[in-house]
Amino acid sequence: MQIPPAVLEVHQCLKGAGYRAYLVGGCVRDHVLGKQPKDFDLATSAKPDQVIAVFKKVIPTGIQHGTVTVLMQGHHVEVTTFRSEGDYVDGRRPATVSFHTDVEADLARRDFTINAMAEDPATGELVDPFGGRDDLKAKLVRCVRDPLERFGEDGLRCMRAVRFATILDFEIEPQTLAAIPARLDVFTKVAMERVRDELLKTLGSPHVARGLELLKRTGLLREIFGAEDVDPDAVARAPASLRLAVLLRQLKAKPDRLKLSSAETEHLARLLAERVPAERDDVGLRRWLSRIGTAVARDLATLDAPELGARLDLLATHPLTLKDLALKGPDLMAALGTGPGPAVGKAQRFLLDQVLQRPELNTPEELRALLAGWKP
Ligand code: ATP
Ligand code: MG
């Protein structure tokens, strides 16, 4: 495992100041698996104000949860005080967090055994109170302690269990799996944004078909979308960026519920509403591109008519929108002999229609000539 020098330096500084400090969570899991971690999280016995006192530059990112970001050698290193969580309210957030001086208390609040290990990056010492290493070997996603309780505290953990099983290509340990359907009432309270993020990670995995099977089998899919009639292999065949669209199409579900950005929601809604046209001559395809936009058209072709891809790429270089017309506002008005008014828009739509039929007409001279013979 390549540990960034900045992370080692922060670890060293905390130890040098007399505190305990470990790598925790995903990076330890990935290291034991022999994978290069994406990011490195440090946990420490130092309280947030003590962490701040050790370093010159610190951003108090989530100080009420014990997290600060240390700026070290131009890198951002997250340091979180060992903490446990009080009772959960409403299946989403703990009512209180309390800080601890032993790493075991911190590991005990984590979701799965494979995510509940700590490693000293200087010595390689592994703290593994819940058998995470054995579960990694057995390829099992297993809750830390009682699954019914853990899924009852935070409903998102159901989605996370499926996400990790999918991405790692692991099984969900039977008791953990059985606890998901039993806790769907808590799952429904989770903010859709958090559910969506886990779903998108699952859909991005090469093992997405297994993920969808799990989402279906556990009842999660029906909770999220109100439907569960999926063809997991068909979703898996689509490129990762289009799997959500395929899933929504199969489930006949609207994208709105996922609380994506309005641009993404709009794009998905159009993908679901439109189809590749039956008329596939150049003029027909240019009109279609003009109406639905090249991005939506390309995605639809990828899904339903891949043989059209190269042709659409070429046609997309033609003038397709009012903005592409070679005669712009003032010149257009001069050619019409009018000022601003409804005639201008009408003229533009006329010209665009001509240009969609014959792109080579899109020069100022040709467009002026067309206008000469046009009546508003
Ligand atoms: P990835 O590599 O995908 O980031 P990760 O394990 O780092 O995986 P994160 O969502 O970044 O996952 O969370 C970091 C760690 O925090 C987890 O490994 C786990 O120990 C803990 N954790 C995160 N979310 C929860 C949760 N909802 N309940 C309990 N522990 C959690
Ligand atoms: Mg992470």
XYZ file of C-alpha atoms and ligand atoms in Angstrom:
408
model
C 0.000 0.000 0.000
C 1.323 3.387 -0.994
C 0.538 5.658 1.947
C 0.916 9.319 0.983
C 3.822 10.926 2.893
C 1.456 13.651 4.123
C -0.721 11.026 5.854
C 2.341 9.406 7.463
C 3.532 12.811 8.615
C 0.173 13.666 10.245
C 0.151 10.239 11.927
C 3.702 10.765 13.175
C 2.885 14.238 14.559
C -0.111 12.918 16.516
C 1.951 10.070 17.958
C 4.786 12.469 18.732
C 2.344 14.641 20.700
C 1.446 11.595 22.816
C -1.863 10.584 21.219
C -3.013 7.325 19.669
C -3.598 7.422 15.921
C -4.586 4.842 13.305
C -5.681 4.510 9.745
C -9.319 3.384 9.843
C -12.205 2.285 7.646
C -12.035 1.794 3.898
C -8.299 2.245 3.517
C -7.520 -0.559 5.986
C -10.030 -2.845 4.251
C -8.499 -2.076 0.857
C -4.976 -2.578 2.185
C -5.767 -6.001 3.641
C -7.347 -6.856 0.267
C -4.153 -5.764 -1.477
C -5.880 -2.861 -3.248
C -4.663 0.694 -3.395
C -7.061 2.787 -1.246
C -8.732 5.896 -2.705
C -8.470 7.960 0.447
C -6.876 7.636 3.822
C -8.757 8.418 7.017
C -6.960 8.827 10.309
C -8.636 8.402 13.689
C -7.052 9.578 16.916
C -7.475 9.808 20.672
C -6.773 13.571 20.457
C -9.891 15.729 20.859
C -10.567 18.144 17.985
C -9.076 21.134 19.834
C -6.007 19.030 20.629
C -5.643 18.070 16.962
C -5.909 21.753 16.047
C -3.169 22.563 18.563
C -0.761 20.017 17.020
C -0.891 21.391 13.459
C -0.259 24.766 11.867
C -3.032 24.663 9.294
C -6.354 23.011 10.055
C -9.854 23.378 8.643
C -12.627 22.516 11.134
C -14.615 20.521 8.551
C -16.998 18.636 10.822
C -15.825 19.602 14.227
C -19.065 18.694 16.057
C -18.551 15.097 14.829
C -14.865 15.276 15.708
C -13.501 15.703 12.168
C -10.892 18.253 11.174
C -8.890 18.496 7.966
C -5.160 18.977 8.386
C -3.318 20.772 5.588
C 0.006 18.993 5.272
C 2.523 19.300 2.420
C -0.215 20.661 0.177
C -2.545 17.704 0.931
C -5.805 17.520 2.872
C -5.742 14.828 5.557
C -8.927 14.067 7.499
C -8.457 13.358 11.178
C -11.399 12.235 13.310
C -11.413 11.790 17.054
C -12.298 8.255 18.244
C -16.004 8.471 18.884
C -19.054 6.473 19.674
C -22.609 7.395 18.911
C -25.504 7.751 21.330
C -29.008 6.557 20.580
C -30.183 7.071 17.041
C -33.185 9.262 16.461
C -35.448 8.551 13.489
C -33.125 6.001 11.834
C -30.780 8.639 10.523
C -28.571 10.412 12.984
C -27.266 9.749 16.464
C -28.638 12.122 19.096
C -25.177 12.530 20.623
C -21.584 11.624 19.852
C -19.002 11.123 22.567
C -15.269 11.097 22.190
C -13.074 8.240 23.355
C -9.432 7.486 23.974
C -9.516 3.870 22.748
C -9.840 2.910 19.108
C -12.059 -0.118 19.894
C -14.981 2.131 20.856
C -14.621 3.873 17.503
C -14.492 0.601 15.575
C -17.601 -0.674 17.393
C -19.802 2.077 15.891
C -18.805 1.190 12.308
C -21.136 -0.617 9.967
C -19.431 -3.831 8.805
C -16.623 -5.947 10.200
C -14.550 -5.382 7.064
C -14.858 -1.619 7.651
C -14.152 -1.855 11.360
C -10.407 -2.403 11.416
C -7.624 0.011 12.337
C -4.009 -0.078 11.272
C -0.948 1.658 12.612
C 0.785 2.799 9.428
C 4.171 3.007 11.126
C 4.249 -0.514 12.604
C 1.653 -2.345 10.497
C -0.206 -3.354 13.689
C -3.812 -4.306 12.835
C -6.620 -3.765 15.352
C -9.424 -6.116 14.347
C -11.855 -6.743 17.226
C -14.757 -7.999 15.067
C -13.024 -10.457 12.751
C -12.868 -8.210 9.715
C -9.833 -9.949 8.307
C -11.542 -13.350 8.458
C -14.630 -11.906 6.766
C -12.469 -10.435 4.016
C -10.996 -13.892 3.468
C -14.459 -15.459 3.477
C -15.769 -12.652 1.234
C -18.546 -11.706 3.626
C -20.271 -8.449 4.454
C -21.305 -8.832 8.085
C -22.621 -6.217 10.485
C -20.560 -5.285 13.502
C -22.606 -6.730 16.396
C -26.384 -7.229 15.995
C -27.604 -6.544 12.428
C -31.216 -5.821 13.440
C -29.954 -3.185 15.845
C -27.442 -1.705 13.423
C -29.921 -1.429 10.556
C -32.397 -0.024 13.061
C -29.985 2.763 14.000
C -29.211 3.886 10.472
C -31.361 2.703 7.598
C -28.715 3.611 5.040
C -26.592 0.671 6.173
C -28.936 -1.669 4.248
C -27.924 0.049 1.014
C -24.300 0.070 2.075
C -24.368 -3.693 2.689
C -25.557 -4.204 -0.887
C -23.058 -1.661 -2.205
C -20.048 -3.337 -0.590
C -21.248 -6.852 -1.526
C -21.583 -5.664 -5.126
C -18.355 -3.724 -5.455
C -16.260 -6.334 -3.660
C -18.215 -9.264 -5.171
C -18.880 -10.603 -1.655
C -21.887 -12.378 -0.150
C -23.920 -10.721 2.573
C -23.645 -12.940 5.657
C -27.047 -14.680 6.193
C -28.090 -12.964 9.438
C -27.086 -9.591 8.075
C -29.004 -10.288 4.875
C -32.091 -11.458 6.781
C -32.100 -8.265 8.847
C -32.551 -6.002 5.814
C -36.179 -6.904 4.981
C -36.944 -6.732 8.690
C -35.777 -3.130 8.898
C -37.255 -1.604 5.757
C -39.423 0.626 7.956
C -36.251 2.368 9.115
C -34.793 2.433 5.618
C -37.751 4.484 4.368
C -36.732 7.333 6.695
C -33.328 7.806 5.073
C -32.844 10.905 2.922
C -33.169 10.008 -0.760
C -29.891 11.788 -1.576
C -27.960 9.317 0.573
C -29.830 6.319 -0.857
C -29.190 7.573 -4.378
C -25.444 7.916 -3.790
C -25.207 4.311 -2.619
C -27.385 3.163 -5.517
C -25.178 4.973 -8.032
C -22.061 3.333 -6.599
C -23.773 -0.056 -6.902
C -24.823 0.656 -10.484
C -21.254 1.651 -11.359
C -19.828 -1.717 -10.363
C -18.969 -4.447 -12.886
C -20.984 -6.771 -10.615
C -24.101 -4.590 -10.852
C -26.295 -7.568 -11.814
C -25.661 -9.179 -8.430
C -26.325 -5.850 -6.750
C -29.718 -5.574 -8.403
C -30.559 -9.151 -7.426
C -29.765 -8.241 -3.828
C -31.763 -5.005 -3.976
C -34.704 -6.987 -5.298
C -34.400 -9.914 -2.925
C -34.209 -7.656 0.132
C -37.170 -5.489 -0.863
C -34.991 -2.374 -1.134
C -35.749 -1.865 -4.815
C -39.487 -1.833 -4.185
C -39.021 0.601 -1.283
C -37.038 2.988 -3.462
C -39.007 2.830 -6.702
C -42.338 1.206 -5.871
C -41.538 -1.512 -8.422
C -39.054 -4.336 -8.722
C -39.487 -5.883 -12.140
C -35.881 -5.679 -13.370
C -33.708 -7.562 -15.785
C -30.356 -7.293 -13.963
C -28.320 -8.593 -16.900
C -29.785 -6.018 -19.267
C -28.861 -3.247 -16.830
C -25.372 -4.708 -16.521
C -24.891 -4.697 -20.295
C -25.453 -0.926 -20.526
C -22.474 1.360 -20.061
C -22.206 2.462 -16.417
C -23.337 6.015 -17.159
C -26.636 4.773 -18.644
C -27.542 2.034 -16.172
C -29.752 4.286 -14.090
C -31.735 5.184 -17.207
C -32.142 1.513 -18.105
C -33.228 0.679 -14.575
C -35.791 3.494 -14.489
C -37.094 2.409 -17.872
C -37.522 -1.185 -16.728
C -39.232 -0.116 -13.523
C -41.351 2.500 -15.299
C -40.219 4.894 -12.585
C -39.717 8.638 -12.821
C -36.276 10.139 -12.171
C -37.691 12.939 -9.966
C -37.664 10.932 -6.775
C -33.883 10.545 -6.839
C -33.295 14.247 -6.109
C -30.605 14.559 -8.771
C -29.660 17.978 -10.148
C -32.329 19.509 -12.358
C -30.067 19.068 -15.402
C -29.611 15.349 -14.684
C -33.306 14.851 -13.953
C -34.230 16.607 -17.175
C -31.755 14.532 -19.186
C -33.101 11.285 -17.713
C -36.710 12.326 -18.230
C -35.995 12.963 -21.904
C -34.151 9.658 -22.260
C -37.208 7.911 -20.843
C -39.719 9.850 -22.908
C -37.987 9.681 -26.302
C -37.110 6.892 -28.679
C -34.849 6.679 -31.709
C -37.091 7.693 -34.645
C -38.240 5.208 -37.256
C -37.240 7.608 -40.044
C -33.492 7.441 -40.258
C -32.626 9.457 -43.350
C -30.201 12.330 -42.707
C -32.928 14.980 -42.687
C -35.082 13.002 -40.258
C -32.152 12.384 -37.920
C -31.061 16.050 -38.056
C -34.609 17.149 -37.155
C -34.596 14.686 -34.295
C -31.183 15.895 -33.085
C -32.414 19.462 -33.352
C -35.481 18.734 -31.248
C -34.062 16.572 -28.442
C -30.427 17.697 -28.390
C -27.313 15.759 -29.281
C -26.563 14.521 -25.743
C -29.928 12.796 -25.292
C -29.826 11.476 -28.871
C -26.380 9.940 -28.429
C -27.430 8.209 -25.215
C -30.574 6.840 -26.821
C -28.553 5.539 -29.754
C -26.117 3.866 -27.353
C -29.037 2.095 -25.682
C -31.265 1.260 -28.604
C -29.446 1.708 -31.905
C -25.654 1.530 -31.491
C -25.269 1.201 -35.264
C -26.360 4.855 -35.523
C -23.570 6.157 -33.292
C -21.021 7.154 -35.914
C -23.655 8.741 -38.143
C -25.066 10.788 -35.285
C -21.582 12.013 -34.440
C -21.250 13.302 -38.000
C -24.754 14.786 -38.159
C -24.179 16.491 -34.811
C -21.515 18.636 -36.485
C -24.203 20.147 -38.763
C -26.164 23.295 -37.836
C -29.005 22.077 -35.627
C -30.230 24.987 -33.530
C -31.184 28.638 -33.995
C -27.839 29.556 -32.468
C -26.007 27.746 -35.264
C -27.552 29.886 -38.037
C -24.935 31.825 -39.992
C -27.098 34.948 -39.957
C -27.242 36.420 -36.436
C -29.591 38.979 -34.857
C -28.570 42.371 -36.326
C -27.652 40.944 -39.737
C -30.874 38.969 -39.825
C -32.926 42.078 -38.999
C -31.050 44.043 -41.645
C -31.808 41.330 -44.203
C -35.474 41.386 -43.170
C -35.575 45.187 -43.117
C -37.250 45.129 -39.681
C -36.353 45.749 -36.049
C -36.906 43.282 -33.212
C -40.289 41.596 -33.288
C -42.079 38.296 -33.854
C -41.061 38.211 -37.519
C -37.425 37.651 -36.485
C -38.196 34.450 -34.616
C -40.395 33.234 -37.435
C -37.638 33.911 -39.963
C -35.129 32.017 -37.811
C -37.391 28.971 -37.593
C -37.894 29.076 -41.352
C -34.154 29.273 -41.958
C -33.395 26.488 -39.493
C -35.912 24.243 -41.223
C -34.186 24.901 -44.534
C -30.748 24.316 -43.069
C -31.849 21.067 -41.409
C -32.797 19.850 -44.868
C -29.648 21.197 -46.531
C -26.822 22.128 -44.122
C -24.729 23.565 -46.942
C -27.206 26.487 -47.095
C -25.901 27.783 -43.768
C -23.882 30.756 -45.090
C -24.873 34.439 -44.705
C -25.292 34.778 -48.492
C -27.483 31.703 -48.917
C -29.620 32.608 -45.910
C -30.125 36.184 -47.245
C -31.156 34.710 -50.570
C -33.656 32.416 -48.825
C -35.125 35.347 -46.896
C -35.530 37.357 -50.092
C -38.133 34.847 -51.237
C -39.814 34.409 -47.838
C -43.016 36.032 -46.546
C -43.572 36.149 -42.768
P -15.069 3.809 -0.146
O -13.781 3.200 -0.498
O -16.151 3.492 -1.098
O -15.029 5.259 0.256
P -15.339 3.433 2.669
O -15.288 2.207 3.510
O -14.250 4.436 2.836
O -15.502 2.994 1.177
P -17.132 5.537 3.395
O -18.565 5.723 3.058
O -16.137 6.511 2.869
O -16.743 4.068 2.957
O -17.043 5.484 4.985
C -15.799 5.409 5.671
C -15.920 4.490 6.885
O -16.853 5.062 7.838
C -16.476 3.109 6.579
O -15.433 2.232 6.217
C -17.132 2.737 7.893
O -16.175 2.271 8.821
C -17.656 4.057 8.404
N -19.048 4.338 8.023
C -19.457 5.083 6.964
N -20.792 5.176 6.915
C -21.260 4.492 7.972
C -22.565 4.218 8.484
N -23.659 4.672 7.860
N -22.658 3.508 9.618
C -21.550 3.046 10.249
N -20.314 3.255 9.827
C -20.143 3.975 8.692
Mg -14.189 6.418 1.917
